GROMACS .gro file of C-alpha atoms in nm:
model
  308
    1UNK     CA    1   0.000   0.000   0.000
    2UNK     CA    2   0.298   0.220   0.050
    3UNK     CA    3   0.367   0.200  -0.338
    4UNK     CA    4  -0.027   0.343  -0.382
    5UNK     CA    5   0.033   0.630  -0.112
    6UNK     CA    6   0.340   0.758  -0.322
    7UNK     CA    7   0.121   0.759  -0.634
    8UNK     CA    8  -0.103   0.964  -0.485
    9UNK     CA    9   0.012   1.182  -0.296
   10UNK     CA   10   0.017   1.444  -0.514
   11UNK     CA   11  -0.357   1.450  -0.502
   12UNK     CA   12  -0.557   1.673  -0.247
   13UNK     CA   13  -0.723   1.592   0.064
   14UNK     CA   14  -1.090   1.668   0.170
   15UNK     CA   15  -1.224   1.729   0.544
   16UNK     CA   16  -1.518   1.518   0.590
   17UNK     CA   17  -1.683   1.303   0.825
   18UNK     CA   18  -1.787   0.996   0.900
   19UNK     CA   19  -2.094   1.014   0.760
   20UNK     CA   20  -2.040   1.206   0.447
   21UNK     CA   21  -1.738   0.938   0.383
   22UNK     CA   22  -1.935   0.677   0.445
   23UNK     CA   23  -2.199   0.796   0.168
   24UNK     CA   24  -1.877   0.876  -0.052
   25UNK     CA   25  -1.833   0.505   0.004
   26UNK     CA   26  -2.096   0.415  -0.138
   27UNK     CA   27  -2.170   0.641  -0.424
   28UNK     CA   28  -1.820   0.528  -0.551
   29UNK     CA   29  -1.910   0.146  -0.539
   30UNK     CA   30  -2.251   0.219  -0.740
   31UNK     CA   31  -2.068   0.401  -0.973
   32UNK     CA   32  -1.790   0.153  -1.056
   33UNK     CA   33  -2.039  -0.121  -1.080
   34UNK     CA   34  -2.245   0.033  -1.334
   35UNK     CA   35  -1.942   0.129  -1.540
   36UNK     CA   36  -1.784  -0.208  -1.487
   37UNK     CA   37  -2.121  -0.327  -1.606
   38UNK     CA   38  -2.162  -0.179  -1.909
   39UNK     CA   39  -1.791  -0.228  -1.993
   40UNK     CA   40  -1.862  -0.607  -1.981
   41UNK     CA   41  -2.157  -0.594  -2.174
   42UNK     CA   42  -2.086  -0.332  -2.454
   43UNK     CA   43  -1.677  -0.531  -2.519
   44UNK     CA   44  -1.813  -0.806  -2.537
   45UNK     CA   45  -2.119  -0.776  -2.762
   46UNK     CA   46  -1.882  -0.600  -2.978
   47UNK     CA   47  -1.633  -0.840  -2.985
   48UNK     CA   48  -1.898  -1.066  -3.057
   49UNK     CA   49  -1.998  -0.816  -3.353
   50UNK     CA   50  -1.666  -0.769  -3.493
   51UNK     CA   51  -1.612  -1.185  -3.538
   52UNK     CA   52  -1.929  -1.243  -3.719
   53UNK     CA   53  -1.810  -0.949  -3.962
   54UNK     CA   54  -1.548  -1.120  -4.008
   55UNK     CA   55  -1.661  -1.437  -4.071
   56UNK     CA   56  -1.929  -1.319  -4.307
   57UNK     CA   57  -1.613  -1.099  -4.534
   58UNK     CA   58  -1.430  -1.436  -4.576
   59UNK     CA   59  -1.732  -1.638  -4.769
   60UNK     CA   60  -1.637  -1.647  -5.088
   61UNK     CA   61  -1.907  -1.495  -5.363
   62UNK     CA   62  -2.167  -1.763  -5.537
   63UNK     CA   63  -2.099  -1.815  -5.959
   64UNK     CA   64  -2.388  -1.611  -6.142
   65UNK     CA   65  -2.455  -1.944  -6.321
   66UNK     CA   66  -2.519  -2.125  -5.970
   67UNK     CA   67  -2.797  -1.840  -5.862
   68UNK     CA   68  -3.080  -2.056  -5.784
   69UNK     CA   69  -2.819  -2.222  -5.556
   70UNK     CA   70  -2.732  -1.979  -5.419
   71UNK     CA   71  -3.066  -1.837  -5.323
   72UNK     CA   72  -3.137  -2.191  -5.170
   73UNK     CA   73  -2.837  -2.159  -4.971
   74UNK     CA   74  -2.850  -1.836  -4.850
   75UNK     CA   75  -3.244  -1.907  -4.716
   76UNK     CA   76  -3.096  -2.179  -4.542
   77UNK     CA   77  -2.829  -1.961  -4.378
   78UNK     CA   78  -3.068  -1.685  -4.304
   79UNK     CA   79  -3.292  -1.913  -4.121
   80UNK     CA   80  -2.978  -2.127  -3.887
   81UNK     CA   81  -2.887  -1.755  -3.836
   82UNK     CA   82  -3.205  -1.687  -3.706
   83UNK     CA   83  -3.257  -1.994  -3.511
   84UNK     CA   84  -2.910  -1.913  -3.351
   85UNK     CA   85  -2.991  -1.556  -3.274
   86UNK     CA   86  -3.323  -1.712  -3.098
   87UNK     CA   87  -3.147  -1.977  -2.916
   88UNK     CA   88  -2.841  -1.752  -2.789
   89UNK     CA   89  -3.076  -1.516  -2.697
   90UNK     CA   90  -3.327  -1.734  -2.499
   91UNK     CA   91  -3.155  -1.706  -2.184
   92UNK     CA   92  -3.217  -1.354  -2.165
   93UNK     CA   93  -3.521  -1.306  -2.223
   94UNK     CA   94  -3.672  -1.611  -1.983
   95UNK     CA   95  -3.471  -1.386  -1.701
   96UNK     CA   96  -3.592  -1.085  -1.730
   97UNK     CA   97  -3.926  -1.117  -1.496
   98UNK     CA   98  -3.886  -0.788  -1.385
   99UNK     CA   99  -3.840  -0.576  -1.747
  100UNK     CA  100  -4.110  -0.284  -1.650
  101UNK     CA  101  -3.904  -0.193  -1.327
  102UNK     CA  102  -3.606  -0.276  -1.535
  103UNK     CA  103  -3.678  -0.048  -1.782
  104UNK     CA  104  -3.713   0.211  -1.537
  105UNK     CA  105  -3.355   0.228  -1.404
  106UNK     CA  106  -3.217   0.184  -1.746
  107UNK     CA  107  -3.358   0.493  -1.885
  108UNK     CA  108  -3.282   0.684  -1.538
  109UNK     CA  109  -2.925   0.558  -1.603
  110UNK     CA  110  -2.863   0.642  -1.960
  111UNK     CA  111  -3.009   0.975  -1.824
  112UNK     CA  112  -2.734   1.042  -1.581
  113UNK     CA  113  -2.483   0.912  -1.834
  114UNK     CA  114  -2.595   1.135  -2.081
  115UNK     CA  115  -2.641   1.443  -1.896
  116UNK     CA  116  -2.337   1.395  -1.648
  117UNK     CA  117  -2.079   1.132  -1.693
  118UNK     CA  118  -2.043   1.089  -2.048
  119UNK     CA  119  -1.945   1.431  -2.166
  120UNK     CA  120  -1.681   1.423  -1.830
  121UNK     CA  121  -1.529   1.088  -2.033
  122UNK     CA  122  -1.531   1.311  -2.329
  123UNK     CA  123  -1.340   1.582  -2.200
  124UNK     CA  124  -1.073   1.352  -2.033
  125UNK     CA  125  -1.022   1.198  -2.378
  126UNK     CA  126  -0.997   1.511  -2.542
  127UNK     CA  127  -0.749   1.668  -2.302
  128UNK     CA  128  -0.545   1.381  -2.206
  129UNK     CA  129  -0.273   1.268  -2.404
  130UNK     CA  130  -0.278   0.908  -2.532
  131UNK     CA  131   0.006   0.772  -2.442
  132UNK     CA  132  -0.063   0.884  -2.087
  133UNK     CA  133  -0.433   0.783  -2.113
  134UNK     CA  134  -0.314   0.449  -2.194
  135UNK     CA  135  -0.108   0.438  -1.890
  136UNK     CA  136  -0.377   0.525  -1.690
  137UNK     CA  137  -0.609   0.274  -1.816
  138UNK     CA  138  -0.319  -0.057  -1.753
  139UNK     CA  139  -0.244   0.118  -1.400
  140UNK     CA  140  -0.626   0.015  -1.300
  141UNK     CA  141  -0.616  -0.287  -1.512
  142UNK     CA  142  -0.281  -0.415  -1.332
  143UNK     CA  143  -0.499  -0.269  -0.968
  144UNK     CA  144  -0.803  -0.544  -1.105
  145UNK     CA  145  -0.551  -0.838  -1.154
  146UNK     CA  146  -0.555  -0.859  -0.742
  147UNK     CA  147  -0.953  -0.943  -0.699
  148UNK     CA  148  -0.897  -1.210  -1.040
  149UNK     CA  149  -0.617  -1.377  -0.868
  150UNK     CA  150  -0.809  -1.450  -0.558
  151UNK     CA  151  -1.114  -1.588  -0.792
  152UNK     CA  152  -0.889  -1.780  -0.997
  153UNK     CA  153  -0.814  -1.956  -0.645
  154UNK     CA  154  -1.147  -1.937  -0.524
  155UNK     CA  155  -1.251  -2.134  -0.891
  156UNK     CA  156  -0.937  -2.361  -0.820
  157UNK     CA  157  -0.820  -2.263  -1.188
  158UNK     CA  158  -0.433  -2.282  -1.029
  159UNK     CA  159  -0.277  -2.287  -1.424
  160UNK     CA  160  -0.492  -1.985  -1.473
  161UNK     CA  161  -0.405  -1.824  -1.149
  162UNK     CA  162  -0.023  -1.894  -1.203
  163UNK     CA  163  -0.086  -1.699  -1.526
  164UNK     CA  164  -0.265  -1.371  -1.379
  165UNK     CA  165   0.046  -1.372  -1.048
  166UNK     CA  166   0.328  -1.364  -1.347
  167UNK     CA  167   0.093  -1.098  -1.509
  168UNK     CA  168   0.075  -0.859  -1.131
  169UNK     CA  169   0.422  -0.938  -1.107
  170UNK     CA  170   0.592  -0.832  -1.456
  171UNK     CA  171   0.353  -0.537  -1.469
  172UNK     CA  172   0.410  -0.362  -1.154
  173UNK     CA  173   0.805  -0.405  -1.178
  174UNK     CA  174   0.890  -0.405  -1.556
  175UNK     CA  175   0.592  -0.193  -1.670
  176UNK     CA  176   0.656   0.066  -1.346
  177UNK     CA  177   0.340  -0.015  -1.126
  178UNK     CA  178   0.110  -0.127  -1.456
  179UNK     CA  179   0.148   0.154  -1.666
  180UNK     CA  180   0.308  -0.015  -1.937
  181UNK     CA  181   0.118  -0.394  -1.998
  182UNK     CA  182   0.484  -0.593  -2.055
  183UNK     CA  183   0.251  -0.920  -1.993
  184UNK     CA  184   0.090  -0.881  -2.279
  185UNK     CA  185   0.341  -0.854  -2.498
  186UNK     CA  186   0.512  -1.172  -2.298
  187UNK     CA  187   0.228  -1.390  -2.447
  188UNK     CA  188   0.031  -1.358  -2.087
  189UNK     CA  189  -0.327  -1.183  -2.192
  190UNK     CA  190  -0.553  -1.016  -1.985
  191UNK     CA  191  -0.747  -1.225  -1.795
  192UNK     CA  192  -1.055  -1.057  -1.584
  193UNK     CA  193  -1.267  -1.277  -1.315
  194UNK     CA  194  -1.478  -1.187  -1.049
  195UNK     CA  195  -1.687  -1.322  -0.776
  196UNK     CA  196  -2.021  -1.348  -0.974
  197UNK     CA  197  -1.852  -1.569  -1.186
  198UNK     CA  198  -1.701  -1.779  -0.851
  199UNK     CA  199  -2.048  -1.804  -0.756
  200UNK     CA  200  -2.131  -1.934  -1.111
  201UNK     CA  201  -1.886  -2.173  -1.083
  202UNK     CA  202  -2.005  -2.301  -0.742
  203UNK     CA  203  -2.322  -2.383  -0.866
  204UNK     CA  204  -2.525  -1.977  -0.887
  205UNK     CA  205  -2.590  -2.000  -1.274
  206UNK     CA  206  -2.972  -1.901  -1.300
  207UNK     CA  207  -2.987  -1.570  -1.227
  208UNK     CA  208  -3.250  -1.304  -1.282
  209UNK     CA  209  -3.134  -1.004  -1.526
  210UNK     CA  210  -3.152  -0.676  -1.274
  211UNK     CA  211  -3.114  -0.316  -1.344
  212UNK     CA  212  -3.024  -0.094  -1.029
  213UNK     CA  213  -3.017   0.297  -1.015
  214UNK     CA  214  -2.675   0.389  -1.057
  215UNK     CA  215  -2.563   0.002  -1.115
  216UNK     CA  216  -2.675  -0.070  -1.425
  217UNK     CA  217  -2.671  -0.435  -1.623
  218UNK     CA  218  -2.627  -0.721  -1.351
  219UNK     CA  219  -2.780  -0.971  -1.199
  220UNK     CA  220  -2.871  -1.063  -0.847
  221UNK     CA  221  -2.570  -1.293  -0.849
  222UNK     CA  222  -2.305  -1.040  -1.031
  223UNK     CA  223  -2.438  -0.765  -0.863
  224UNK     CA  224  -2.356  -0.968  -0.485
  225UNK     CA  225  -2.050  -1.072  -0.645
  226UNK     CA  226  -1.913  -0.698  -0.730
  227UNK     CA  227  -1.955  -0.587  -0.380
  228UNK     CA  228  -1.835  -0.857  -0.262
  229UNK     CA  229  -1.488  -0.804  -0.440
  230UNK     CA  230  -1.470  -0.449  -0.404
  231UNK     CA  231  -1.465  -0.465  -0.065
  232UNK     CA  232  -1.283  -0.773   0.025
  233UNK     CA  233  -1.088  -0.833  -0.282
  234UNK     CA  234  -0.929  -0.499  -0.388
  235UNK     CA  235  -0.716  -0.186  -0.241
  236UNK     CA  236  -0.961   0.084  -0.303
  237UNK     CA  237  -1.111   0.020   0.065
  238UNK     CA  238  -0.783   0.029   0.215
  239UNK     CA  239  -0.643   0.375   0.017
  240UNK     CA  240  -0.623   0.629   0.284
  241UNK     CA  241  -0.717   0.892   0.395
  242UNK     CA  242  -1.041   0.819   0.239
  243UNK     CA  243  -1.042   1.149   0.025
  244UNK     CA  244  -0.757   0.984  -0.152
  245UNK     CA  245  -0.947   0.667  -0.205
  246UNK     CA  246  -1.237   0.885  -0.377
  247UNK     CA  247  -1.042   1.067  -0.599
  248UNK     CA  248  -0.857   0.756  -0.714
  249UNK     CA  249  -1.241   0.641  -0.730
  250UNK     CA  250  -1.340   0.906  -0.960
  251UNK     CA  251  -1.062   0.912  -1.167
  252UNK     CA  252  -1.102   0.494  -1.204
  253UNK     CA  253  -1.459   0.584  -1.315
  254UNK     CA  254  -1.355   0.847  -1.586
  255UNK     CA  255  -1.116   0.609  -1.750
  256UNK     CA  256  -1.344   0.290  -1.779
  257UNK     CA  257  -1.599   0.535  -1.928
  258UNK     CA  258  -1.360   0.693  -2.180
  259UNK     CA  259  -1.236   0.380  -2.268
  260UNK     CA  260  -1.636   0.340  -2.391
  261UNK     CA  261  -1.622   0.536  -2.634
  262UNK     CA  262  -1.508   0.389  -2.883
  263UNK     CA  263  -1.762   0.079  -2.867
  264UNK     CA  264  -2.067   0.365  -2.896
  265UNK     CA  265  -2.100   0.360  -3.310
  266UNK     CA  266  -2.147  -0.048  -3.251
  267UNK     CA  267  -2.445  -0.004  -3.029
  268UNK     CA  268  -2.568   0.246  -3.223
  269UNK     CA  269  -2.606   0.103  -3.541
  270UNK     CA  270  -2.697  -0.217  -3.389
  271UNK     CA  271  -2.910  -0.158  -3.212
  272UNK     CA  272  -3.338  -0.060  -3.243
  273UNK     CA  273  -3.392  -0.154  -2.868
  274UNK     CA  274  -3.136  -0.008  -2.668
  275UNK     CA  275  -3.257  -0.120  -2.336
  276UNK     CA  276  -3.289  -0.518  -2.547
  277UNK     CA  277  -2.910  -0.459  -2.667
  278UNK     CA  278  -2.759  -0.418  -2.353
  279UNK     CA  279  -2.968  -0.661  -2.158
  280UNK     CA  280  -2.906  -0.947  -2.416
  281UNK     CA  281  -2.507  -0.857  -2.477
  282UNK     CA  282  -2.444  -0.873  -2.100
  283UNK     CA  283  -2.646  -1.176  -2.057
  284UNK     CA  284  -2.466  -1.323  -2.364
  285UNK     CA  285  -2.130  -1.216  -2.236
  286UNK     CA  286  -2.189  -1.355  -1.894
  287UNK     CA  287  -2.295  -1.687  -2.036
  288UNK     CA  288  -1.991  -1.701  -2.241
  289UNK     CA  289  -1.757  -1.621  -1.927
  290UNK     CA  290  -1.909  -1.856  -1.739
  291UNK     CA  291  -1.887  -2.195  -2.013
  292UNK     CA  292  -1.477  -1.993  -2.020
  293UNK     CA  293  -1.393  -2.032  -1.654
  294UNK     CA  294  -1.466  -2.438  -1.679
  295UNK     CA  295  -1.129  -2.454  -1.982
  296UNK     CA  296  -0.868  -2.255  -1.818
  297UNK     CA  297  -0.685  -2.569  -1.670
  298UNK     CA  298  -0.339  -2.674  -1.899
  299UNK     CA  299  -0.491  -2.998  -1.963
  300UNK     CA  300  -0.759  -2.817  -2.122
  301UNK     CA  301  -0.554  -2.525  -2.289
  302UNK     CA  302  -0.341  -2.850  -2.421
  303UNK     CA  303  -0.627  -3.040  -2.598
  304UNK     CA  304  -0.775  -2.683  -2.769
  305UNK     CA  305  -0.396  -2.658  -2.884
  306UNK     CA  306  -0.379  -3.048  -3.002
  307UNK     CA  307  -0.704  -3.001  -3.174
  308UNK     CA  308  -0.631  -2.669  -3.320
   0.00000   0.00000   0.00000
């Protein structure tokens, strides 16, 4: 912790009291959930997005001469497509029991991200210089690798946890306390896990789709999981004197919302139903994290390689 005082003490101290601290507290957690939230939901829909596009740009063009082939075939392909779509988005609608109350705190959020924290990401992107904004952005990721290690334990993925420990440890000596990712270009990727998906993998795998004020996509289960590990699991709690802590906070929340940015255009040319497009992508995404957390021994990294 001595290493995170001397990073921040440049920063500026606030007189406050228990109580106002206290609510600090726990306007900061809302606020990192629902960021962390949508940053789940909206990278991975669009990674999603981005591999289908691909796909699709590698089929090679149909001869003229075999049209009426061709219009068989691509029937056939529409309709799989749409039975996929269907199926891969079944889950999310059969959890969503509570959509009218739902809808509610979704619009109330995109509100407050319109009005308030959105054109603050703006700003920081505009002023901040890349290479530095960068820096910022693998500080906090190298900060997150502390609540995935313990989960990685708590999932007893050891070869997985081995990986994310040699990740903390190059990064916060070679890469000067994670501002420069030297894992990644060591072959060791980012790797993010959490206590929602511990949960999941201790059985907690129906869960109903939840929208809070302030907290954005989650479930019951994710949503007990991410307070869980913020307060247990990482060093925000323990930053002190607690103004510190908040403006580390603050400046954690600017960054993953900046980082948004650039995923907007996908969302909005995707999608017709914005309240539908989030729901389903972080529904999606959490279904796919949870199938990825049951392959991350090295007997199963070995087979994908052997049958690769």
């Amino acid at each position: 912790m001595s290493d995170v005082k001397l990073v921040l003490s440049p920063m500026l101290g606030l007189h406050m009291n228990n109580n106002e601290q206290k609510g600090l507290r726990v306007a900061a957690t809302i606020l990192i959930s629902f960021l962390f939230s949508i940053a789940t939901s909206i990278t991975g829909y669009a990674g999603q997005t981005a591999e289908k596009s691909k796909q699709v740009s590698s089929d090679p063009k149909p001869a003229v001469s075999q049209a009426d082939q061709s219009a068989t075939d691509d029937s056939q392909t529409t309709d799989d497509a749409i039975d996929d779509e269907l199926n891969a988005n079944e889950i999310a609608y059969n959890k969503d029991p509570l959509e009218k109350f739902n809808r509610a705190m979704f619009t109330f959020n995109d509100k407050l991200d319109f009005y308030i924290i959105k054109p603050v990401a703006q700003l920081y992107n505009a002023v901040m210089p890349k290479p530095l904004n960068q820096g910022v952005h693998n500080f906090f990721n190298n900060l997150g690798e502390i609540p995935t290690i313990v989960n990685d334990l708590l999932q007893f993925n050891l070869y997985q946890m081995t990986k994310d420990i040699c990740r903390l440890g190059i990064n916060s000596t070679m890469g000067i306390g994670g501002l420069f990712d030297m894992a990644t270009r060591m072959h060791l990727p980012y790797f993010q896990n959490d206590f929602g998906l511990t949960l999941a993998a201790w059985g907690y795998k129906d869960s109903n789709y939840l929208v809070l004020p302030f907290l954005g996509p989650n479930t019951i289960r994710d949503g007990l999981g991410t307070t869980l590990d913020y307060f247990e699991f990482t060093v925000y709690p323990y930053i002190e004197p607690p103004s510190r802590r908040y403006q580390v906070l603050g400046l954690y929340m600017v960054d993953h919302r900046a980082n948004l940015l650039q995923f907007e255009p996908v969302m909005e040319e995707a999608a017709i139903d914005k309240y539908v497009f989030m729901r389903n992508a972080y529904m999606q995404h959490r279904a796919f994290q949870i199938e990825q957390i049951k392959h991350l021994s090295y007997k199963d990294r070995n087979a994908a390689v052997d049958a690769s």
